[in-house]
mmCIF file of C-alpha atoms and ligand atoms in Angstrom:
data_model
loop_
_atom_site.group_PDB
_atom_site.id
_atom_site.type_symbol
_atom_site.label_atom_id
_atom_site.label_comp_id
_atom_site.label_asym_id
_atom_site.label_seq_id
_atom_site.Cartn_x
_atom_site.Cartn_y
_atom_site.Cartn_z
ATOM 1 C CA MET A 8 209.790 320.000 196.795
ATOM 2 C CA LEU A 9 211.844 321.017 199.921
ATOM 3 C CA THR A 10 213.397 324.473 200.033
ATOM 4 C CA VAL A 11 217.247 324.972 200.275
ATOM 5 C CA ALA A 12 216.799 325.727 204.198
ATOM 6 C CA GLU A 13 214.677 322.557 204.678
ATOM 7 C CA ALA A 14 217.051 320.421 202.967
ATOM 8 C CA LYS A 15 220.045 321.708 204.871
ATOM 9 C CA GLN A 16 218.097 321.313 208.159
ATOM 10 C CA ARG A 17 217.181 317.743 207.445
ATOM 11 C CA ILE A 18 220.740 316.832 206.373
ATOM 12 C CA LEU A 19 222.111 318.210 209.474
ATOM 13 C CA LYS A 20 219.597 316.468 211.566
ATOM 14 C CA ALA A 21 220.250 313.200 209.856
ATOM 15 C CA VAL A 22 224.250 313.213 210.583
ATOM 16 C CA GLN A 23 225.618 312.762 213.962
ATOM 17 C CA PRO A 24 229.118 313.777 215.206
ATOM 18 C CA LEU A 25 231.640 311.134 215.037
ATOM 19 C CA PRO A 26 233.398 309.858 218.091
ATOM 20 C CA ALA A 27 236.755 311.416 219.157
ATOM 21 C CA GLU A 28 240.228 309.913 218.669
ATOM 22 C CA GLN A 29 243.703 310.739 219.926
ATOM 23 C CA VAL A 30 246.385 312.027 217.688
ATOM 24 C CA ALA A 31 250.025 313.174 218.167
ATOM 25 C CA LEU A 32 250.243 317.004 218.617
ATOM 26 C CA GLU A 33 251.975 317.024 215.058
ATOM 27 C CA ALA A 34 249.118 315.627 213.398
ATOM 28 C CA THR A 35 246.460 317.928 214.785
ATOM 29 C CA ILE A 36 246.652 320.686 212.126
ATOM 30 C CA GLY A 37 243.217 321.128 210.152
ATOM 31 C CA ARG A 38 241.671 318.595 212.593
ATOM 32 C CA THR A 39 238.736 319.731 214.672
ATOM 33 C CA LEU A 40 239.357 319.622 218.456
ATOM 34 C CA ALA A 41 237.113 317.438 220.675
ATOM 35 C CA GLN A 42 238.434 318.483 224.005
ATOM 36 C CA THR A 43 238.604 321.522 226.063
ATOM 37 C CA VAL A 44 242.179 322.772 226.640
ATOM 38 C CA LEU A 45 243.285 324.393 230.108
ATOM 39 C CA ALA A 46 246.739 326.354 230.650
ATOM 40 C CA GLU A 47 249.081 323.821 232.410
ATOM 41 C CA ARG A 48 250.586 326.725 234.187
ATOM 42 C CA ASP A 49 250.494 330.424 234.544
ATOM 43 C CA GLN A 50 251.552 332.213 231.310
ATOM 44 C CA PRO A 51 254.302 333.155 231.437
ATOM 45 C CA PRO A 52 255.042 330.860 234.279
ATOM 46 C CA PHE A 53 257.571 333.206 235.995
ATOM 47 C CA ASP A 54 258.690 336.796 235.723
ATOM 48 C CA ARG A 55 260.210 336.341 232.144
ATOM 49 C CA VAL A 56 262.983 338.618 231.104
ATOM 50 C CA MET A 57 262.361 340.006 227.615
ATOM 51 C CA MET A 58 265.808 341.428 226.684
ATOM 52 C CA ASP A 59 269.185 340.559 226.604
ATOM 53 C CA GLY A 60 271.123 342.694 229.103
ATOM 54 C CA ILE A 61 271.549 343.284 232.716
ATOM 55 C CA ALA A 62 269.164 342.629 235.748
ATOM 56 C CA LEU A 63 269.299 344.935 238.663
ATOM 57 C CA SER A 64 267.731 346.821 241.317
ATOM 58 C CA TYR A 65 265.494 349.845 240.235
ATOM 59 C CA ASP A 66 266.114 351.683 243.562
ATOM 60 C CA ALA A 67 269.935 351.589 242.841
ATOM 61 C CA PHE A 68 269.432 352.850 239.370
ATOM 62 C CA ALA A 69 267.093 355.618 240.647
ATOM 63 C CA ALA A 70 269.713 356.532 242.991
ATOM 64 C CA LEU A 71 271.833 357.550 239.920
ATOM 65 C CA GLU A 72 274.304 354.647 240.285
ATOM 66 C CA ARG A 73 275.305 353.692 236.819
ATOM 67 C CA SER A 74 278.135 351.108 237.270
ATOM 68 C CA PHE A 75 277.342 347.627 238.589
ATOM 69 C CA PRO A 76 279.783 344.820 239.173
ATOM 70 C CA ILE A 77 278.760 341.841 237.255
ATOM 71 C CA GLN A 78 277.680 339.207 239.939
ATOM 72 C CA ALA A 79 277.029 336.288 237.443
ATOM 73 C CA THR A 80 275.421 335.197 234.043
ATOM 74 C CA GLN A 81 271.976 333.794 234.037
ATOM 75 C CA MET A 82 270.960 332.074 230.754
ATOM 76 C CA ALA A 83 267.188 331.292 229.849
ATOM 77 C CA GLY A 84 266.487 328.000 231.774
ATOM 78 C CA ASP A 85 268.910 328.573 234.473
ATOM 79 C CA PRO A 86 267.377 328.637 237.962
ATOM 80 C CA PRO A 87 266.948 332.284 239.162
ATOM 81 C CA LEU A 88 269.967 333.671 241.088
ATOM 82 C CA THR A 89 269.665 335.974 243.974
ATOM 83 C CA LEU A 90 270.850 339.509 243.120
ATOM 84 C CA GLU A 91 273.357 340.873 245.791
ATOM 85 C CA PRO A 92 273.027 344.788 246.695
ATOM 86 C CA GLY A 93 274.904 347.017 244.259
ATOM 87 C CA HIS A 94 275.496 344.390 241.614
ATOM 88 C CA CYS A 95 274.005 343.202 238.461
ATOM 89 C CA ILE A 96 273.321 340.063 236.767
ATOM 90 C CA GLU A 97 274.073 339.271 233.080
ATOM 91 C CA ILE A 98 270.615 338.140 231.708
ATOM 92 C CA MET A 99 269.259 336.561 228.742
ATOM 93 C CA THR A 100 265.845 336.770 226.843
ATOM 94 C CA GLY A 101 263.557 334.128 228.359
ATOM 95 C CA ALA A 102 265.351 333.808 231.740
ATOM 96 C CA ALA A 103 263.398 334.083 234.901
ATOM 97 C CA LEU A 104 263.849 337.241 236.464
ATOM 98 C CA PRO A 105 266.611 337.065 239.359
ATOM 99 C CA GLU A 106 265.330 337.249 243.013
ATOM 100 C CA GLY A 107 265.689 340.982 244.111
ATOM 101 C CA ALA A 108 265.980 342.409 240.500
ATOM 102 C CA ASP A 109 263.339 344.703 239.188
ATOM 103 C CA LEU A 110 265.007 346.321 236.306
ATOM 104 C CA ILE A 111 266.461 345.035 233.042
ATOM 105 C CA VAL A 112 268.569 347.180 231.079
ATOM 106 C CA PRO A 113 269.262 346.157 227.304
ATOM 107 C CA VAL A 114 272.755 345.098 226.405
ATOM 108 C CA GLU A 115 272.660 347.992 223.794
ATOM 109 C CA GLN A 116 272.640 350.472 226.528
ATOM 110 C CA ILE A 117 275.646 349.192 228.529
ATOM 111 C CA THR A 118 279.317 348.978 228.071
ATOM 112 C CA VAL A 119 281.433 346.224 230.029
ATOM 113 C CA ALA A 120 284.847 346.883 231.412
ATOM 114 C CA GLY A 121 286.777 345.769 234.401
ATOM 115 C CA GLY A 122 284.124 343.048 235.482
ATOM 116 C CA ALA A 123 281.388 345.892 235.658
ATOM 117 C CA ALA A 124 278.477 346.885 233.370
ATOM 118 C CA HIS A 125 278.185 350.600 232.952
ATOM 119 C CA VAL A 126 274.918 352.149 231.830
ATOM 120 C CA GLN A 127 274.958 355.046 229.437
ATOM 121 C CA ALA A 128 274.814 358.089 231.369
ATOM 122 C CA ASN A 129 271.678 359.603 229.577
ATOM 123 C CA TYR A 130 269.763 356.269 229.582
ATOM 124 C CA MET A 131 266.181 356.622 231.213
ATOM 125 C CA ALA A 132 264.486 353.625 232.547
ATOM 126 C CA GLU A 133 261.060 352.556 234.071
ATOM 127 C CA HIS A 134 260.450 350.325 237.117
ATOM 128 C CA ARG A 135 260.017 346.561 236.015
ATOM 129 C CA GLN A 136 260.644 347.466 232.086
ATOM 130 C CA PHE A 137 261.183 344.579 229.932
ATOM 131 C CA ILE A 138 259.897 342.241 232.436
ATOM 132 C CA HIS A 139 256.867 339.948 231.267
ATOM 133 C CA ALA A 140 254.998 339.543 234.491
ATOM 134 C CA ARG A 141 254.048 335.978 235.549
ATOM 135 C CA GLY A 142 250.263 335.067 234.834
ATOM 136 C CA SER A 143 249.875 338.349 232.853
ATOM 137 C CA ASP A 144 248.876 336.537 229.721
ATOM 138 C CA HIS A 145 246.613 334.040 231.494
ATOM 139 C CA GLY A 146 246.519 331.985 234.914
ATOM 140 C CA GLN A 147 247.040 328.382 235.369
ATOM 141 C CA GLY A 148 243.687 326.389 234.593
ATOM 142 C CA ALA A 149 242.411 329.253 232.203
ATOM 143 C CA GLU A 150 240.291 327.781 229.300
ATOM 144 C CA LEU A 151 242.480 328.429 226.152
ATOM 145 C CA LEU A 152 240.370 326.370 223.413
ATOM 146 C CA ARG A 153 237.074 324.777 223.217
ATOM 147 C CA PRO A 154 235.915 321.684 221.388
ATOM 148 C CA GLY A 155 234.707 322.390 217.733
ATOM 149 C CA LYS A 156 237.808 324.660 216.804
ATOM 150 C CA ARG A 157 239.334 323.816 213.671
ATOM 151 C CA ILE A 158 243.064 323.581 214.493
ATOM 152 C CA ARG A 159 245.298 326.083 212.814
ATOM 153 C CA ALA A 160 249.072 326.890 213.509
ATOM 154 C CA ALA A 161 248.490 329.244 216.376
ATOM 155 C CA ASP A 162 246.227 326.645 218.026
ATOM 156 C CA VAL A 163 249.123 324.004 217.600
ATOM 157 C CA ALA A 164 251.245 326.491 219.658
ATOM 158 C CA VAL A 165 248.586 326.762 222.341
ATOM 159 C CA LEU A 166 248.232 323.002 222.458
ATOM 160 C CA ALA A 167 251.972 322.568 222.733
ATOM 161 C CA SER A 168 252.297 325.272 225.405
ATOM 162 C CA ALA A 169 249.352 323.428 227.459
ATOM 163 C CA GLY A 170 251.712 320.300 227.514
ATOM 164 C CA LEU A 171 249.589 318.139 225.352
ATOM 165 C CA ALA A 172 251.723 315.518 223.270
ATOM 166 C CA ASP A 173 248.389 313.843 222.300
ATOM 167 C CA VAL A 174 245.197 315.675 221.509
ATOM 168 C CA SER A 175 241.604 314.498 221.296
ATOM 169 C CA VAL A 176 240.170 315.474 217.881
ATOM 170 C CA ALA A 177 237.227 314.201 216.282
ATOM 171 C CA ARG A 178 237.504 311.399 213.988
ATOM 172 C CA GLN A 179 237.994 312.257 210.183
ATOM 173 C CA PRO A 180 234.998 310.800 208.275
ATOM 174 C CA LEU A 181 236.031 308.325 205.423
ATOM 175 C CA VAL A 182 234.345 309.834 202.344
ATOM 176 C CA THR A 183 233.981 307.960 199.270
ATOM 177 C CA VAL A 184 233.392 310.076 196.048
ATOM 178 C CA ILE A 185 231.738 307.790 193.231
ATOM 179 C CA THR A 186 231.318 309.285 189.866
ATOM 180 C CA THR A 187 228.898 307.572 187.441
ATOM 181 C CA GLY A 188 228.328 307.771 183.644
ATOM 182 C CA ASP A 189 229.205 305.695 180.569
ATOM 183 C CA GLU A 190 230.073 308.959 178.551
ATOM 184 C CA LEU A 191 232.974 309.657 181.018
ATOM 185 C CA VAL A 192 236.602 309.361 180.385
ATOM 186 C CA ARG A 193 239.593 310.071 182.909
ATOM 187 C CA ALA A 194 242.251 312.456 182.001
ATOM 188 C CA GLY A 195 245.176 310.606 180.839
ATOM 189 C CA GLU A 196 243.062 308.107 178.775
ATOM 190 C CA THR A 197 242.301 308.237 175.209
ATOM 191 C CA ILE A 198 238.839 310.088 174.378
ATOM 192 C CA GLU A 199 236.458 309.675 171.503
ATOM 193 C CA PRO A 200 234.685 312.846 170.115
ATOM 194 C CA GLN A 201 231.338 312.010 171.707
ATOM 195 C CA GLN A 202 232.699 311.389 174.863
ATOM 196 C CA ILE A 203 233.360 313.789 178.050
ATOM 197 C CA ARG A 204 236.163 314.214 180.337
ATOM 198 C CA MET A 205 235.550 312.984 183.836
ATOM 199 C CA SER A 206 236.007 316.102 185.976
ATOM 200 C CA ASN A 207 233.708 315.900 188.896
ATOM 201 C CA GLY A 208 235.530 313.316 190.931
ATOM 202 C CA PRO A 209 238.914 315.267 191.104
ATOM 203 C CA ALA A 210 237.003 318.439 191.734
ATOM 204 C CA VAL A 211 234.942 317.110 194.667
ATOM 205 C CA LEU A 212 237.900 315.318 195.967
ATOM 206 C CA ALA A 213 239.803 318.856 195.864
ATOM 207 C CA MET A 214 236.927 320.583 197.509
ATOM 208 C CA LEU A 215 236.864 318.092 200.352
ATOM 209 C CA THR A 216 240.740 318.386 200.762
ATOM 210 C CA GLU A 217 240.428 322.242 200.690
ATOM 211 C CA HIS A 218 238.035 322.063 203.680
ATOM 212 C CA GLY A 219 240.419 319.731 205.458
ATOM 213 C CA TYR A 220 238.857 316.209 204.799
ATOM 214 C CA THR A 221 241.692 314.357 203.501
ATOM 215 C CA HIS A 222 240.556 310.756 204.407
ATOM 216 C CA CYS A 223 238.584 310.351 200.989
ATOM 217 C CA ARG A 224 238.767 307.950 198.054
ATOM 218 C CA LEU A 225 237.462 308.066 194.525
ATOM 219 C CA ASP A 226 235.907 305.496 192.370
ATOM 220 C CA HIS A 227 234.181 305.733 188.847
ATOM 221 C CA LEU A 228 231.308 303.180 187.870
ATOM 222 C CA ARG A 229 229.336 302.600 184.476
ATOM 223 C CA ASP A 230 225.765 303.140 184.239
ATOM 224 C CA ASP A 231 225.154 299.648 185.028
ATOM 225 C CA LYS A 232 222.743 298.620 187.548
ATOM 226 C CA ALA A 233 224.592 295.203 188.809
ATOM 227 C CA GLU A 234 227.853 297.179 188.941
ATOM 228 C CA LEU A 235 226.544 300.014 190.756
ATOM 229 C CA ALA A 236 225.020 298.202 193.238
ATOM 230 C CA ALA A 237 227.895 295.713 194.128
ATOM 231 C CA ARG A 238 230.330 298.550 194.042
ATOM 232 C CA ILE A 239 228.271 301.229 195.883
ATOM 233 C CA GLY A 240 227.356 298.477 198.389
ATOM 234 C CA ALA A 241 231.074 297.814 199.286
ATOM 235 C CA HIS A 242 231.730 301.428 199.705
ATOM 236 C CA LEU A 243 228.660 302.008 201.730
ATOM 237 C CA ASP A 244 229.998 299.302 204.043
ATOM 238 C CA GLU A 245 233.312 301.242 204.630
ATOM 239 C CA SER A 246 232.623 304.641 204.552
ATOM 240 C CA ASP A 247 231.065 307.385 206.747
ATOM 241 C CA ALA A 248 229.828 309.303 203.790
ATOM 242 C CA LEU A 249 229.207 308.691 199.902
ATOM 243 C CA VAL A 250 229.225 311.567 197.644
ATOM 244 C CA LEU A 251 228.063 310.369 194.406
ATOM 245 C CA SER A 252 227.847 312.230 191.128
ATOM 246 C CA GLY A 253 225.353 311.752 188.269
ATOM 247 C CA GLY A 254 222.584 309.475 187.626
ATOM 248 C CA VAL A 255 220.089 311.076 189.706
ATOM 249 C CA SER A 256 217.852 312.802 187.247
ATOM 250 C CA LYS A 257 214.975 311.197 185.213
ATOM 251 C CA GLY A 258 217.145 309.715 182.158
ATOM 252 C CA LYS A 259 216.835 306.019 181.474
ATOM 253 C CA ALA A 260 220.432 305.387 182.855
ATOM 254 C CA ASP A 261 219.764 307.282 186.051
ATOM 255 C CA TYR A 262 219.891 304.304 188.342
ATOM 256 C CA VAL A 263 221.211 305.858 191.374
ATOM 257 C CA PRO A 264 218.126 306.436 193.460
ATOM 258 C CA ASP A 265 216.904 302.794 192.770
ATOM 259 C CA VAL A 266 220.190 301.385 193.559
ATOM 260 C CA LEU A 267 220.646 303.091 196.854
ATOM 261 C CA ALA A 268 217.186 302.029 197.823
ATOM 262 C CA GLU A 269 217.932 298.393 197.187
ATOM 263 C CA LEU A 270 220.977 298.757 199.228
ATOM 264 C CA GLY A 271 219.002 299.625 202.273
ATOM 265 C CA VAL A 272 219.835 303.329 202.146
ATOM 266 C CA THR A 273 216.528 305.316 203.500
ATOM 267 C CA VAL A 274 215.790 308.181 201.138
ATOM 268 C CA ASP A 275 215.438 311.601 202.921
ATOM 269 C CA PHE A 276 214.536 313.789 200.209
ATOM 270 C CA HIS A 277 214.916 313.792 196.406
ATOM 271 C CA ARG A 278 214.935 317.094 194.712
ATOM 272 C CA ILE A 279 215.356 320.606 196.262
ATOM 273 C CA SER A 280 213.710 323.737 194.584
ATOM 274 C CA GLN A 281 217.154 325.422 193.642
ATOM 275 C CA ARG A 282 219.043 325.785 190.553
ATOM 276 C CA PRO A 283 221.429 324.487 189.899
ATOM 277 C CA GLY A 284 221.305 321.210 191.504
ATOM 278 C CA LYS A 285 217.548 320.548 191.575
ATOM 279 C CA PRO A 286 217.699 316.689 191.351
ATOM 280 C CA MET A 287 219.784 316.382 194.411
ATOM 281 C CA TRP A 288 219.071 313.068 196.391
ATOM 282 C CA PHE A 289 219.850 312.554 200.143
ATOM 283 C CA GLY A 290 219.473 309.463 202.322
ATOM 284 C CA THR A 291 221.135 307.527 205.091
ATOM 285 C CA GLY A 292 222.436 304.185 205.320
ATOM 286 C CA THR A 293 221.778 301.516 208.045
ATOM 287 C CA ARG A 294 224.787 302.527 210.170
ATOM 288 C CA GLY A 295 223.891 306.099 209.690
ATOM 289 C CA GLN A 296 226.172 306.734 206.742
ATOM 290 C CA ALA A 297 225.257 309.974 204.893
ATOM 291 C CA VAL A 298 224.533 309.589 201.313
ATOM 292 C CA PHE A 299 224.706 312.367 198.891
ATOM 293 C CA ALA A 300 223.697 311.820 195.169
ATOM 294 C CA LEU A 301 224.476 315.029 193.411
ATOM 295 C CA PRO A 302 223.359 315.798 189.914
ATOM 296 C CA GLY A 303 226.198 315.223 187.383
ATOM 297 C CA ASN A 304 226.432 318.742 185.746
ATOM 298 C CA PRO A 305 229.742 319.803 187.059
ATOM 299 C CA VAL A 306 228.514 323.519 188.229
ATOM 300 C CA SER A 307 225.580 321.508 190.178
ATOM 301 C CA THR A 308 228.016 319.142 191.553
ATOM 302 C CA LEU A 309 230.223 321.596 193.031
ATOM 303 C CA VAL A 310 227.594 324.052 194.398
ATOM 304 C CA CYS A 311 225.863 321.032 195.997
ATOM 305 C CA CYS A 312 228.919 319.822 197.403
ATOM 306 C CA ARG A 313 229.745 322.993 198.994
ATOM 307 C CA GLN A 314 226.211 323.771 200.022
ATOM 308 C CA TYR A 315 225.262 320.358 201.769
ATOM 309 C CA VAL A 316 228.205 318.070 201.861
ATOM 310 C CA ILE A 317 230.622 320.203 203.227
ATOM 311 C CA PRO A 318 228.321 321.494 206.110
ATOM 312 C CA ALA A 319 227.421 317.798 206.978
ATOM 313 C CA LEU A 320 230.981 316.756 207.203
ATOM 314 C CA ASP A 321 231.596 319.707 209.324
ATOM 315 C CA ARG A 322 229.009 318.409 211.622
ATOM 316 C CA MET A 323 230.296 314.933 211.672
ATOM 317 C CA SER A 324 233.603 316.197 212.725
ATOM 318 C CA GLY A 325 231.994 318.422 215.551
ATOM 319 C CA ALA A 326 233.093 321.541 213.939
ATOM 320 C CA ALA A 327 231.579 324.913 214.959
ATOM 321 C CA THR A 328 229.225 326.246 212.311
ATOM 322 C CA PRO A 329 230.871 329.531 210.860
ATOM 323 C CA PRO A 330 228.673 332.489 210.839
ATOM 324 C CA GLN A 331 226.975 333.282 207.522
ATOM 325 C CA GLN A 332 228.795 335.595 205.474
ATOM 326 C CA PHE A 333 226.856 338.518 203.344
ATOM 327 C CA ALA A 334 227.755 340.722 200.175
ATOM 328 C CA ASN A 335 226.028 343.296 198.114
ATOM 329 C CA LEU A 336 225.383 342.711 194.483
ATOM 330 C CA THR A 337 227.170 344.975 191.928
ATOM 331 C CA GLU A 338 224.153 344.622 189.412
ATOM 332 C CA ASP A 339 220.663 343.701 188.794
ATOM 333 C CA VAL A 340 219.842 340.159 188.700
ATOM 334 C CA SER A 341 216.669 338.636 187.916
ATOM 335 C CA PHE A 342 215.791 335.176 188.392
ATOM 336 C CA LYS A 343 212.633 332.941 187.620
ATOM 337 C CA PRO A 344 210.865 332.617 190.964
ATOM 338 C CA GLU A 345 209.908 329.233 192.575
ATOM 339 C CA LEU A 346 213.645 328.087 192.771
ATOM 340 C CA THR A 347 216.283 329.492 194.745
ATOM 341 C CA CYS A 348 219.163 330.432 192.656
ATOM 342 C CA PHE A 349 222.837 329.897 193.539
ATOM 343 C CA LEU A 350 224.712 332.600 191.636
ATOM 344 C CA PRO A 351 228.402 332.094 191.182
ATOM 345 C CA ILE A 352 230.363 335.361 192.131
ATOM 346 C CA ARG A 353 233.724 337.048 192.574
ATOM 347 C CA VAL A 354 234.068 338.756 196.059
ATOM 348 C CA VAL A 355 235.790 342.261 195.903
ATOM 349 C CA THR A 356 235.981 344.748 198.925
ATOM 350 C CA SER A 357 234.840 348.279 198.063
ATOM 351 C CA ALA A 358 236.965 351.225 199.192
ATOM 352 C CA THR A 359 234.380 351.589 202.230
ATOM 353 C CA GLY A 360 235.284 348.114 203.391
ATOM 354 C CA GLN A 361 232.013 346.283 202.074
ATOM 355 C CA SER A 362 231.835 343.028 200.521
ATOM 356 C CA LEU A 363 230.700 343.197 196.830
ATOM 357 C CA ALA A 364 229.570 340.296 194.780
ATOM 358 C CA LEU A 365 230.120 340.445 191.075
ATOM 359 C CA PRO A 366 227.885 337.901 189.241
ATOM 360 C CA VAL A 367 229.707 335.547 186.988
ATOM 361 C CA SER A 368 227.448 334.134 184.472
ATOM 362 C CA THR A 369 227.809 330.559 183.649
ATOM 363 C CA ASN A 370 226.481 329.555 180.577
ATOM 364 C CA THR A 371 224.750 326.450 181.574
ATOM 365 C CA SER A 372 225.014 324.166 184.677
ATOM 366 C CA GLY A 373 227.726 322.508 182.579
ATOM 367 C CA ASP A 374 229.911 325.432 182.232
ATOM 368 C CA PHE A 375 232.237 324.811 184.881
ATOM 369 C CA ALA A 376 235.321 326.755 183.158
ATOM 370 C CA ALA A 377 233.615 329.895 184.164
ATOM 371 C CA LEU A 378 233.567 328.862 187.890
ATOM 372 C CA SER A 379 237.366 328.859 188.014
ATOM 373 C CA GLY A 380 237.454 332.612 188.434
ATOM 374 C CA THR A 381 234.954 332.818 191.148
ATOM 375 C CA ASP A 382 235.346 332.893 194.760
ATOM 376 C CA GLY A 383 231.842 331.262 195.774
ATOM 377 C CA TYR A 384 228.102 331.937 195.226
ATOM 378 C CA VAL A 385 225.328 334.116 196.455
ATOM 379 C CA GLU A 386 221.814 332.696 197.241
ATOM 380 C CA LEU A 387 219.061 334.527 195.632
ATOM 381 C CA ALA A 388 215.854 333.530 197.506
ATOM 382 C CA LEU A 389 213.020 331.771 195.785
ATOM 383 C CA GLU A 390 210.189 334.175 196.615
ATOM 384 C CA GLN A 391 211.613 337.052 194.859
ATOM 385 C CA GLU A 392 212.191 337.557 191.051
ATOM 386 C CA LEU A 393 214.137 340.816 190.737
ATOM 387 C CA PHE A 394 217.223 341.447 192.821
ATOM 388 C CA ALA A 395 218.284 345.250 192.490
ATOM 389 C CA SER A 396 222.199 346.073 192.460
ATOM 390 C CA GLY A 397 223.057 346.813 196.012
ATOM 391 C CA THR A 398 220.899 344.136 197.457
ATOM 392 C CA THR A 399 222.462 342.194 200.520
ATOM 393 C CA VAL A 400 222.608 338.512 199.954
ATOM 394 C CA PRO A 401 223.959 335.503 201.697
ATOM 395 C CA LEU A 402 227.669 334.633 200.335
ATOM 396 C CA THR A 403 229.166 331.142 200.643
ATOM 397 C CA ARG A 404 232.805 331.023 199.767
ATOM 398 C CA TRP A 405 234.128 327.877 198.137
HETATM 399 P P1 AMP B 10 223.744 313.146 184.919
HETATM 400 O O1 AMP B 10 223.213 313.672 186.106
HETATM 401 O O2 AMP B 10 224.357 311.828 184.821
HETATM 402 O O3 AMP B 10 222.590 313.179 183.771
HETATM 403 O O4 AMP B 10 224.861 314.303 184.226
HETATM 404 C C1 AMP B 10 224.399 315.310 183.730
HETATM 405 C C2 AMP B 10 225.514 315.897 182.758
HETATM 406 O O5 AMP B 10 226.730 316.129 183.392
HETATM 407 C C3 AMP B 10 226.025 315.019 181.644
HETATM 408 O O6 AMP B 10 226.373 315.964 180.598
HETATM 409 C C4 AMP B 10 227.079 314.313 182.091
HETATM 410 O O7 AMP B 10 227.918 314.014 181.132
HETATM 411 C C5 AMP B 10 227.941 315.437 182.947
HETATM 412 N N1 AMP B 10 228.593 314.860 184.014
HETATM 413 C C6 AMP B 10 228.163 313.802 184.787
HETATM 414 N N2 AMP B 10 229.218 313.462 185.488
HETATM 415 C C7 AMP B 10 230.350 314.009 185.112
HETATM 416 C C8 AMP B 10 231.729 313.974 185.634
HETATM 417 N N3 AMP B 10 231.989 313.262 186.691
HETATM 418 N N4 AMP B 10 232.443 314.898 185.010
HETATM 419 C C9 AMP B 10 231.973 315.689 184.290
HETATM 420 N N5 AMP B 10 230.898 315.594 183.625
HETATM 421 C C10 AMP B 10 229.877 314.924 184.240
HETATM 422 MG MG1 MG B 11 224.786 310.266 184.039
#
C-alpha cells in the first residue's frame, strides 16, 4: 500500500498544468497568474504631490519669506506648470510637482488673502516634504508579479497599474463531482428512515469553491453499473478532473473502480496507508484527466479532497505550492501504527505566538458534524504510535 507522501507525489506527477487564457482584469480575482507582470512606468511616474496645499521654493521659505503670491492653481492630472520666483502654486494631491518647486506646504498651514498664501509664522518645513519622488517605489520594467501567484485584491491593483486590461491566467479546470449511493437522498427530497442525506456532493463543491475552483458541477448516480458507466463516461469526456465519492471499498455495490477501468481510466493506485480514507483510488483518463475516487464516508471524503484533490487542482492551474504549516499538539494522542492518521483539529495561537492544534475527536469517519468546528487536520506519521503533547506536526487548514 502507498504511503501518504507517495500517493501525493504520484498524483502531482500525473497532473499537468492547463494552458493559459486571457481574461479581463475585472475577472482575475482568485485566478492564478500565468504571466510575468512588469512595471509599465516608474512608480510614481513623476514627482507626485502628496498633500493639498501650495508648491513653492524651499530656498525662499528658508530665507524666512512667509507670503507668496498665488501664481496659478494646478490640479491632479494637469501638465506641470513652471514656478515663477517668489510665487507659489496652489496644488492638489496627486498632481505632478511644478517645475522649480521643491516644497509642499499643506493647506492647513496657510491662510489665503489678497491673492497670496501666507504660511503660519511658526511653521517648520523640510526640503522636498510631501513629495513622493519619481521611481521611489519601483522603476519602469521592474518585476511586480510572477506566474503562479493566486490573484488577490492588491494584485488586481498591481495589474491595473501595469496597464493590463487583459491578463494571462491559468485556465480553470472543469471539475465534475459525482456522488454515488442508492441510500442517498438530496436535501429537500422526502427521506425514509433507512436512507441517508447526501452531503458529500455539496460539501466537496463548497471546498472547491473555497479554494477558488468555481468551474464545477455536481451529479448524483445510483449504484448501477450501466448507469455509472454511461454517466461517468460522459463526464469524463467533458471534464479536466472527476471527483467521485463512494463505491470504492469492498462492498458488493462498490463498482466504481471496475467502471473506471472499463472507461479506459488507467489506475495509478488504489488504497493509501491512512485513516480516514484508506480505500482512495486515483487514475488518469486518456486525455490526462485526473480521476479521484474518494471513499464515501463524509470525513474521509473531505480529508481526501483537501489532502489530494486541492493540491492537484493547484498544480493544474499552475499555482505555487504553499509552504507546509505546522502546529504543536495540545494533548497526548496515540494511534495504531502502520497507518498515517489525519486528525481533525482546531488551531489556536498561544500567548507566545505558537500555533497549537487542539484535537477534535470524530466518533467515526462518518461523524462529520464534529468537523464543522475544526480548522483543518494534522498529519500523524505512520511510523509512530504515541504523539506526546507539545509534539510539532504538519498542519493542513481546510
Ligand atoms: P461507500 O464508500 O459508498 O461505501 O460509503 C461509505 C459510507 O458513507 C456509507 O455509510 C454511505 O452511506 C456514506 N456516504 C457515501 N456517500 C455519501 C454522501 N454523498 N453523503 C453522505 N454520506 C455518504
Ligand atoms: Mg456506496
